[in-house]
PDB file of C-alpha atoms in Angstrom:
ATOM      1  CA  MET K   1     -19.764-123.798-151.956  1.00 51.00           C
ATOM      2  CA  GLY K   2     -18.097-127.154-152.599  1.00 50.00           C
ATOM      3  CA  ASP K   3     -21.646-129.097-151.645  1.00 55.00           C
ATOM      4  CA  VAL K   4     -23.291-127.273-154.382  1.00 53.00           C
ATOM      5  CA  TYR K   5     -20.833-128.420-157.184  1.00 54.00           C
ATOM      6  CA  CYS K   6     -20.771-131.912-156.112  1.00 53.00           C
ATOM      7  CA  LYS K   7     -24.925-132.183-156.692  1.00 56.00           C
ATOM      8  CA  VAL K   8     -24.716-130.585-159.653  1.00 55.00           C
ATOM      9  CA  ALA K   9     -21.129-131.256-160.948  1.00 50.00           C
ATOM     10  CA  ASP K  10     -22.821-133.917-163.672  1.00 56.00           C
ATOM     11  CA  ARG K  11     -25.048-130.805-165.424  1.00 58.00           C
ATOM     12  CA  TYR K  12     -22.813-127.952-164.208  1.00 59.00           C
ATOM     13  CA  ASP K  13     -22.621-126.577-167.803  1.00 57.00           C
ATOM     14  CA  ALA K  14     -26.435-126.687-167.893  1.00 64.00           C
ATOM     15  CA  VAL K  15     -27.195-125.368-165.041  1.00 67.00           C
ATOM     16  CA  SER K  16     -24.982-122.283-166.088  1.00 66.00           C
ATOM     17  CA  ASP K  17     -26.654-122.001-169.396  1.00 67.00           C
ATOM     18  CA  MET K  18     -29.378-121.946-167.019  1.00 68.00           C
ATOM     19  CA  ILE K  19     -28.048-118.848-164.799  1.00 70.00           C
ATOM     20  CA  SER K  20     -26.700-116.874-167.608  1.00 67.00           C
ATOM     21  CA  MET K  21     -29.581-117.094-169.741  1.00 70.00           C
ATOM     22  CA  SER K  22     -27.912-119.105-172.336  1.00 73.00           C
ATOM     23  CA  MET K  23     -25.191-116.433-172.763  1.00 84.00           C
ATOM     24  CA  ASN K  24     -22.277-118.430-170.332  1.00 83.00           C
ATOM     25  CA  LYS K  25     -20.817-120.680-173.765  1.00 86.00           C
ATOM     26  CA  ARG K  26     -20.956-117.260-176.202  1.00 91.00           C
ATOM     27  CA  TRP K  27     -18.776-115.397-173.087  1.00 93.00           C
ATOM     28  CA  LYS K  28     -16.553-118.112-172.615  1.00 93.00           C
ATOM     29  CA  GLN K  29     -15.751-118.373-176.333  1.00 95.00           C
ATOM     30  CA  ARG K  30     -15.423-114.561-176.268  1.00 96.00           C
ATOM     31  CA  PHE K  31     -13.185-114.842-173.575  1.00 97.00           C
ATOM     32  CA  ILE K  32     -10.685-117.311-174.969  1.00 97.00           C
ATOM     33  CA  GLU K  33     -10.613-114.667-178.192  1.00 97.00           C
ATOM     34  CA  GLN K  34      -9.776-112.056-176.078  1.00 97.00           C
ATOM     35  CA  MET K  35      -6.701-113.733-174.734  1.00 97.00           C
ATOM     36  CA  ARG K  36      -5.344-114.191-178.016  1.00 97.00           C
ATOM     37  CA  PRO K  37      -3.010-117.274-176.820  1.00 98.00           C
ATOM     38  CA  MET K  38       0.103-118.078-178.561  1.00 98.00           C
ATOM     39  CA  PRO K  39       1.080-121.355-180.410  1.00 98.00           C
ATOM     40  CA  GLY K  40       2.922-123.266-177.229  1.00 98.00           C
ATOM     41  CA  ASP K  41       1.446-121.558-174.484  1.00 98.00           C
ATOM     42  CA  LYS K  42       1.044-123.706-171.338  1.00 98.00           C
ATOM     43  CA  MET K  43      -2.524-122.459-169.411  1.00 98.00           C
ATOM     44  CA  LEU K  44      -3.139-123.211-166.127  1.00 98.00           C
ATOM     45  CA  ASP K  45      -6.878-123.534-165.796  1.00 98.00           C
ATOM     46  CA  VAL K  46      -8.027-122.991-162.052  1.00 98.00           C
ATOM     47  CA  ALA K  47     -11.715-123.928-160.951  1.00 93.00           C
ATOM     48  CA  GLY K  48     -11.730-125.249-164.328  1.00 91.00           C
ATOM     49  CA  GLY K  49     -13.168-129.070-163.754  1.00 84.00           C
ATOM     50  CA  THR K  50     -15.469-129.647-166.294  1.00 87.00           C
ATOM     51  CA  CYS K  51     -12.936-128.510-169.285  1.00 92.00           C
ATOM     52  CA  GLU K  52     -15.231-126.098-170.934  1.00 91.00           C
ATOM     53  CA  VAL K  53     -12.965-123.324-170.937  1.00 95.00           C
ATOM     54  CA  ALA K  54      -9.777-125.696-171.500  1.00 97.00           C
ATOM     55  CA  ARG K  55     -11.642-127.229-174.594  1.00 96.00           C
ATOM     56  CA  ARG K  56     -12.244-124.055-176.224  1.00 96.00           C
ATOM     57  CA  TYR K  57      -8.650-123.005-175.335  1.00 98.00           C
ATOM     58  CA  LEU K  58      -7.125-126.124-177.074  1.00 98.00           C
ATOM     59  CA  GLN K  59      -9.926-125.828-179.957  1.00 98.00           C
ATOM     60  CA  TYR K  60      -8.635-122.127-180.589  1.00 98.00           C
ATOM     61  CA  GLN K  61      -4.888-123.261-180.501  1.00 98.00           C
ATOM     62  CA  ASP K  62      -5.756-126.126-183.009  1.00 98.00           C
ATOM     63  CA  THR K  63      -8.149-124.467-185.889  1.00 98.00           C
ATOM     64  CA  VAL K  64      -6.569-120.427-185.424  1.00 98.00           C
ATOM     65  CA  ASN K  65      -2.756-121.166-184.627  1.00 98.00           C
ATOM     66  CA  HIS K  66      -2.983-124.503-185.806  1.00 98.00           C
ATOM     67  CA  ASP K  67      -0.295-125.171-183.182  1.00 98.00           C
ATOM     68  CA  THR K  68      -0.254-128.870-181.438  1.00 96.00           C
ATOM     69  CA  THR K  69       1.859-127.865-179.045  1.00 97.00           C
ATOM     70  CA  SER K  70      -0.017-125.833-176.395  1.00 98.00           C
ATOM     71  CA  SER K  71      -1.003-127.400-173.181  1.00 98.00           C
ATOM     72  CA  VAL K  72      -3.475-126.987-170.413  1.00 98.00           C
ATOM     73  CA  HIS K  73      -3.295-128.268-166.859  1.00 98.00           C
ATOM     74  CA  VAL K  74      -6.872-128.149-164.728  1.00 97.00           C
ATOM     75  CA  VAL K  75      -6.709-128.023-161.583  1.00 97.00           C
ATOM     76  CA  ASP K  76     -10.217-127.634-159.078  1.00 95.00           C
ATOM     77  CA  PHE K  77     -10.771-128.134-155.518  1.00 92.00           C
ATOM     78  CA  ASN K  78     -14.036-130.191-156.465  1.00 89.00           C
ATOM     79  CA  ASP K  79     -12.941-133.702-157.487  1.00 89.00           C
ATOM     80  CA  SER K  80     -16.496-134.614-158.657  1.00 87.00           C
ATOM     81  CA  MET K  81     -15.776-131.175-161.052  1.00 87.00           C
ATOM     82  CA  LEU K  82     -12.226-133.036-162.459  1.00 92.00           C
ATOM     83  CA  GLN K  83     -14.103-136.184-162.965  1.00 92.00           C
ATOM     84  CA  VAL K  84     -16.612-134.822-165.196  1.00 90.00           C
ATOM     85  CA  GLY K  85     -13.566-133.212-166.823  1.00 92.00           C
ATOM     86  CA  ARG K  86     -11.810-136.327-167.178  1.00 94.00           C
ATOM     87  CA  ARG K  87     -15.031-137.314-168.523  1.00 92.00           C
ATOM     88  CA  ARG K  88     -15.374-135.229-171.706  1.00 91.00           C
ATOM     89  CA  MET K  89     -12.082-134.763-172.557  1.00 94.00           C
ATOM     90  CA  ALA K  90     -11.107-138.938-172.359  1.00 94.00           C
ATOM     91  CA  GLN K  91     -11.798-139.877-175.849  1.00 89.00           C
ATOM     92  CA  SER K  92      -9.994-136.572-177.272  1.00 94.00           C
ATOM     93  CA  SER K  93      -6.529-136.261-178.874  1.00 95.00           C
ATOM     94  CA  TRP K  94      -5.561-133.774-176.499  1.00 97.00           C
ATOM     95  CA  MET K  95      -5.739-136.633-173.558  1.00 95.00           C
ATOM     96  CA  ASP K  96      -4.301-138.711-175.788  1.00 93.00           C
ATOM     97  CA  ASN K  97      -1.139-136.499-176.231  1.00 95.00           C
ATOM     98  CA  GLU K  98      -1.267-135.439-172.563  1.00 95.00           C
ATOM     99  CA  ARG K  99      -1.732-131.885-173.833  1.00 98.00           C
ATOM    100  CA  VAL K 100      -4.479-131.583-170.821  1.00 97.00           C
ATOM    101  CA  THR K 101      -3.771-132.873-167.613  1.00 97.00           C
ATOM    102  CA  PHE K 102      -5.543-132.675-164.445  1.00 96.00           C
ATOM    103  CA  ALA K 103      -4.604-132.280-160.097  1.00 96.00           C
ATOM    104  CA  GLN K 104      -6.793-131.419-157.558  1.00 96.00           C
ATOM    105  CA  GLY K 105      -5.730-127.763-155.831  1.00 96.00           C
ATOM    106  CA  ASN K 106      -6.877-125.054-153.942  1.00 95.00           C
ATOM    107  CA  ALA K 107      -6.459-122.216-156.014  1.00 97.00           C
ATOM    108  CA  GLU K 108      -5.190-119.963-152.935  1.00 97.00           C
ATOM    109  CA  ASP K 109      -2.144-122.303-152.444  1.00 97.00           C
ATOM    110  CA  LEU K 110      -0.884-123.890-156.001  1.00 97.00           C
ATOM    111  CA  ALA K 111       1.954-126.173-154.130  1.00 94.00           C
ATOM    112  CA  ASP K 112       2.060-127.963-157.054  1.00 95.00           C
ATOM    113  CA  VAL K 113       2.764-125.530-159.237  1.00 98.00           C
ATOM    114  CA  PRO K 114       6.303-123.668-159.408  1.00 98.00           C
ATOM    115  CA  ASP K 115       7.352-120.116-159.715  1.00 98.00           C
ATOM    116  CA  ASN K 116       7.256-118.491-162.931  1.00 98.00           C
ATOM    117  CA  SER K 117       5.928-122.175-165.202  1.00 98.00           C
ATOM    118  CA  VAL K 118       3.027-120.933-166.806  1.00 98.00           C
ATOM    119  CA  ASP K 119       2.007-118.417-169.959  1.00 98.00           C
ATOM    120  CA  ILE K 120      -1.590-118.020-168.843  1.00 98.00           C
ATOM    121  CA  TYR K 121      -3.184-118.133-165.861  1.00 98.00           C
ATOM    122  CA  CYS K 122      -6.770-118.447-166.346  1.00 98.00           C
ATOM    123  CA  ILE K 123     -10.343-118.724-163.779  1.00 98.00           C
ATOM    124  CA  SER K 124     -13.415-118.265-164.959  1.00 95.00           C
ATOM    125  CA  ALA K 125     -16.766-118.032-162.602  1.00 90.00           C
ATOM    126  CA  GLY K 126     -14.387-119.567-159.921  1.00 92.00           C
ATOM    127  CA  MET K 127     -13.144-116.626-158.604  1.00 96.00           C
ATOM    128  CA  HIS K 128     -16.366-115.614-156.532  1.00 93.00           C
ATOM    129  CA  ASN K 129     -16.808-119.209-154.704  1.00 89.00           C
ATOM    130  CA  LEU K 130     -12.787-118.478-153.232  1.00 94.00           C
ATOM    131  CA  PRO K 131     -12.855-116.886-149.431  1.00 92.00           C
ATOM    132  CA  HIS K 132      -9.781-114.748-149.946  1.00 96.00           C
ATOM    133  CA  PRO K 133      -9.648-114.125-153.367  1.00 97.00           C
ATOM    134  CA  GLU K 134      -6.531-112.052-152.617  1.00 97.00           C
ATOM    135  CA  ARG K 135      -4.426-114.982-151.650  1.00 97.00           C
ATOM    136  CA  THR K 136      -6.060-116.633-154.944  1.00 98.00           C
ATOM    137  CA  LEU K 137      -4.598-113.407-156.875  1.00 98.00           C
ATOM    138  CA  CYS K 138      -0.677-113.455-154.890  1.00 98.00           C
ATOM    139  CA  GLU K 139      -0.782-117.050-156.108  1.00 98.00           C
ATOM    140  CA  ALA K 140      -1.849-116.348-159.924  1.00 98.00           C
ATOM    141  CA  TYR K 141       1.283-113.719-160.022  1.00 98.00           C
ATOM    142  CA  ARG K 142       3.692-116.223-158.070  1.00 98.00           C
ATOM    143  CA  VAL K 143       3.008-118.949-161.273  1.00 98.00           C
ATOM    144  CA  VAL K 144       2.996-117.112-164.324  1.00 98.00           C
ATOM    145  CA  LYS K 145       5.786-115.897-165.971  1.00 98.00           C
ATOM    146  CA  PRO K 146       7.753-112.540-166.378  1.00 98.00           C
ATOM    147  CA  GLY K 147       5.495-111.398-169.718  1.00 98.00           C
ATOM    148  CA  GLY K 148       2.745-113.783-168.919  1.00 98.00           C
ATOM    149  CA  GLN K 149      -0.874-113.626-169.114  1.00 98.00           C
ATOM    150  CA  PHE K 150      -3.710-113.647-166.568  1.00 98.00           C
ATOM    151  CA  ALA K 151      -7.071-113.671-167.223  1.00 98.00           C
ATOM    152  CA  CYS K 152     -10.103-113.923-164.866  1.00 98.00           C
ATOM    153  CA  LEU K 153     -13.936-113.988-166.276  1.00 97.00           C
ATOM    154  CA  GLU K 154     -15.778-113.143-162.993  1.00 96.00           C
ATOM    155  CA  TYR K 155     -19.755-112.220-162.590  1.00 94.00           C
ATOM    156  CA  GLY K 156     -19.973-108.863-162.150  1.00 95.00           C
ATOM    157  CA  HIS K 157     -22.275-106.036-161.361  1.00 95.00           C
ATOM    158  CA  THR K 158     -24.754-104.076-163.632  1.00 94.00           C
ATOM    159  CA  ASP K 159     -24.952-100.668-162.766  1.00 94.00           C
ATOM    160  CA  THR K 160     -27.363 -99.825-165.644  1.00 91.00           C
ATOM    161  CA  PRO K 161     -30.001 -98.606-163.077  1.00 90.00           C
ATOM    162  CA  VAL K 162     -33.211-100.703-164.807  1.00 93.00           C
ATOM    163  CA  ILE K 163     -31.124-103.822-165.841  1.00 93.00           C
ATOM    164  CA  GLY K 164     -29.429-103.712-162.958  1.00 92.00           C
ATOM    165  CA  GLN K 165     -32.443-103.529-161.133  1.00 94.00           C
ATOM    166  CA  ILE K 166     -33.425-106.766-162.751  1.00 93.00           C
ATOM    167  CA  CYS K 167     -30.003-108.920-162.293  1.00 91.00           C
ATOM    168  CA  ARG K 168     -30.328-108.190-158.461  1.00 92.00           C
ATOM    169  CA  TRP K 169     -34.093-109.781-158.361  1.00 94.00           C
ATOM    170  CA  TYR K 170     -32.714-112.198-161.004  1.00 91.00           C
ATOM    171  CA  TRP K 171     -29.773-114.006-158.338  1.00 91.00           C
ATOM    172  CA  ASP K 172     -31.905-112.889-155.246  1.00 92.00           C
ATOM    173  CA  THR K 173     -35.373-114.680-156.447  1.00 93.00           C
ATOM    174  CA  GLY K 174     -35.286-116.256-159.270  1.00 91.00           C
ATOM    175  CA  ILE K 175     -31.829-118.113-159.101  1.00 87.00           C
ATOM    176  CA  PRO K 176     -33.291-119.737-155.735  1.00 88.00           C
ATOM    177  CA  PHE K 177     -36.404-120.218-157.133  1.00 90.00           C
ATOM    178  CA  LEU K 178     -34.992-122.444-160.239  1.00 82.00           C
ATOM    179  CA  GLY K 179     -32.911-123.973-157.750  1.00 78.00           C
ATOM    180  CA  GLN K 180     -35.977-125.178-155.933  1.00 83.00           C
ATOM    181  CA  VAL K 181     -38.077-126.453-159.107  1.00 82.00           C
ATOM    182  CA  LEU K 182     -34.898-127.696-160.828  1.00 72.00           C
ATOM    183  CA  ALA K 183     -33.087-129.717-158.299  1.00 71.00           C
ATOM    184  CA  ASN K 184     -35.029-129.392-155.452  1.00 78.00           C
ATOM    185  CA  ASP K 185     -32.180-127.584-153.480  1.00 78.00           C
ATOM    186  CA  ARG K 186     -33.101-123.627-153.585  1.00 85.00           C
ATOM    187  CA  ALA K 187     -30.637-123.297-149.690  1.00 84.00           C
ATOM    188  CA  SER K 188     -27.470-124.066-152.055  1.00 79.00           C
ATOM    189  CA  TYR K 189     -28.709-122.060-154.941  1.00 82.00           C
ATOM    190  CA  GLU K 190     -29.162-119.227-152.683  1.00 88.00           C
ATOM    191  CA  ARG K 191     -25.901-119.710-151.107  1.00 85.00           C
ATOM    192  CA  LEU K 192     -24.305-119.237-154.709  1.00 83.00           C
ATOM    193  CA  ALA K 193     -26.425-116.311-155.600  1.00 89.00           C
ATOM    194  CA  HIS K 194     -24.894-114.790-152.229  1.00 90.00           C
ATOM    195  CA  SER K 195     -21.846-115.738-153.217  1.00 91.00           C
ATOM    196  CA  VAL K 196     -21.978-113.802-156.554  1.00 91.00           C
ATOM    197  CA  ARG K 197     -24.058-110.900-155.279  1.00 92.00           C
ATOM    198  CA  THR K 198     -21.116-109.781-153.086  1.00 94.00           C
ATOM    199  CA  PHE K 199     -18.356-110.111-155.308  1.00 96.00           C
ATOM    200  CA  PRO K 200     -16.393-107.153-155.505  1.00 96.00           C
ATOM    201  CA  HIS K 201     -17.920-104.429-158.041  1.00 97.00           C
ATOM    202  CA  GLN K 202     -15.173-104.692-160.958  1.00 98.00           C
ATOM    203  CA  LYS K 203     -14.089-101.620-160.349  1.00 97.00           C
ATOM    204  CA  ARG K 204     -12.686-102.563-156.773  1.00 98.00           C
ATOM    205  CA  PHE K 205     -11.478-106.249-158.370  1.00 98.00           C
ATOM    206  CA  ALA K 206      -9.163-104.459-161.060  1.00 98.00           C
ATOM    207  CA  GLN K 207      -7.806-102.400-158.375  1.00 98.00           C
ATOM    208  CA  ALA K 208      -7.136-105.754-156.398  1.00 98.00           C
ATOM    209  CA  ILE K 209      -5.474-107.362-159.339  1.00 98.00           C
ATOM    210  CA  ARG K 210      -3.562-104.213-159.952  1.00 98.00           C
ATOM    211  CA  HIS K 211      -2.101-104.475-156.185  1.00 98.00           C
ATOM    212  CA  ALA K 212      -1.141-108.029-156.466  1.00 98.00           C
ATOM    213  CA  GLY K 213       1.501-106.597-159.026  1.00 98.00           C
ATOM    214  CA  PHE K 214      -0.967-107.806-162.828  1.00 98.00           C
ATOM    215  CA  HIS K 215      -0.997-104.567-165.318  1.00 98.00           C
ATOM    216  CA  LEU K 216      -4.248-104.382-166.824  1.00 98.00           C
ATOM    217  CA  PRO K 217      -5.360-101.840-169.530  1.00 96.00           C
ATOM    218  CA  GLY K 218      -7.549 -98.832-169.312  1.00 96.00           C
ATOM    219  CA  ALA K 219     -10.330 -99.192-166.977  1.00 94.00           C
ATOM    220  CA  GLY K 220      -8.907-102.798-166.353  1.00 97.00           C
ATOM    221  CA  TYR K 221     -11.727-105.022-167.257  1.00 98.00           C
ATOM    222  CA  GLU K 222     -14.617-105.379-170.411  1.00 97.00           C
ATOM    223  CA  LEU K 223     -17.789-105.648-169.231  1.00 97.00           C
ATOM    224  CA  TYR K 224     -20.171-108.466-171.445  1.00 95.00           C
ATOM    225  CA  GLN K 225     -24.397-107.631-171.279  1.00 90.00           C
ATOM    226  CA  TRP K 226     -23.866-104.423-169.078  1.00 91.00           C
ATOM    227  CA  GLY K 227     -21.955-106.194-166.379  1.00 93.00           C
ATOM    228  CA  MET K 228     -23.237-109.689-165.749  1.00 92.00           C
ATOM    229  CA  MET K 229     -19.897-111.059-166.299  1.00 94.00           C
ATOM    230  CA  VAL K 230     -16.661-109.595-166.391  1.00 98.00           C
ATOM    231  CA  ALA K 231     -13.538-110.124-168.498  1.00 98.00           C
ATOM    232  CA  TYR K 232      -9.881-109.117-166.988  1.00 98.00           C
ATOM    233  CA  ILE K 233      -7.229-109.819-169.405  1.00 98.00           C
ATOM    234  CA  GLY K 234      -4.094-108.490-168.242  1.00 98.00           C
ATOM    235  CA  SER K 235      -0.135-109.730-167.634  1.00 98.00           C
ATOM    236  CA  LYS K 236       2.655-110.402-165.409  1.00 98.00           C
ATOM    237  CA  PRO K 237       5.582-107.411-166.216  1.00 98.00           C
ATOM    238  CA  ARG K 238       8.109-108.282-167.536  1.00 96.00           C
ATOM    239  CA  THR K 239      10.724-107.202-165.164  1.00 92.00           C
ATOM    240  CA  ALA K 240       9.114-109.284-162.503  1.00 81.00           C
TER     241      ALA K 240
END
């Protein structure tokens, strides 16, 4: 999937808005609000290259918590995406005050992140790109502090019959068509759609998160727009 993101890095968020029918920004804002980060929290934003989530997180800390000590470390496998994030943050006070930092890295092997070192592990619309999500979950568990938070926002499966049929048609036919029309690249968008459509159902993925050691309340997830997007927000036991 790396070649897809290299090609669309500069317009990734615009493409995400297109794919989500302009719901992407609302979903991410709701996701941050559901996290309810605390003042001073250190967040690791994995697959967060364009800084859409990082920016919203720091804005929440500044405006809701009136906090200037929190920080976010953005890790992405794709350097093109990181370059977009750096450019977006270049003129911000967050960059000047080192509240946002960047590193290229592999979500399945966060070798440069120490054990039990972050308050929040966040990954947004990135898990479906990874060949071994279970390894990523194990790494997330390793780096989160006991009592810390795991937060994942990911495309889901819509079980409502009619809406589900429409969503499946959209991923299988609509997304590749838009890729052809807007980027002259049907094949890459077919691979993108396939990675989303073959990602585990939210019930199964919630089980995988629990298997990694995290506690998820209730059903383990919340559906956005009938399951077009799913939020998983849990915690690492304090006794871990």
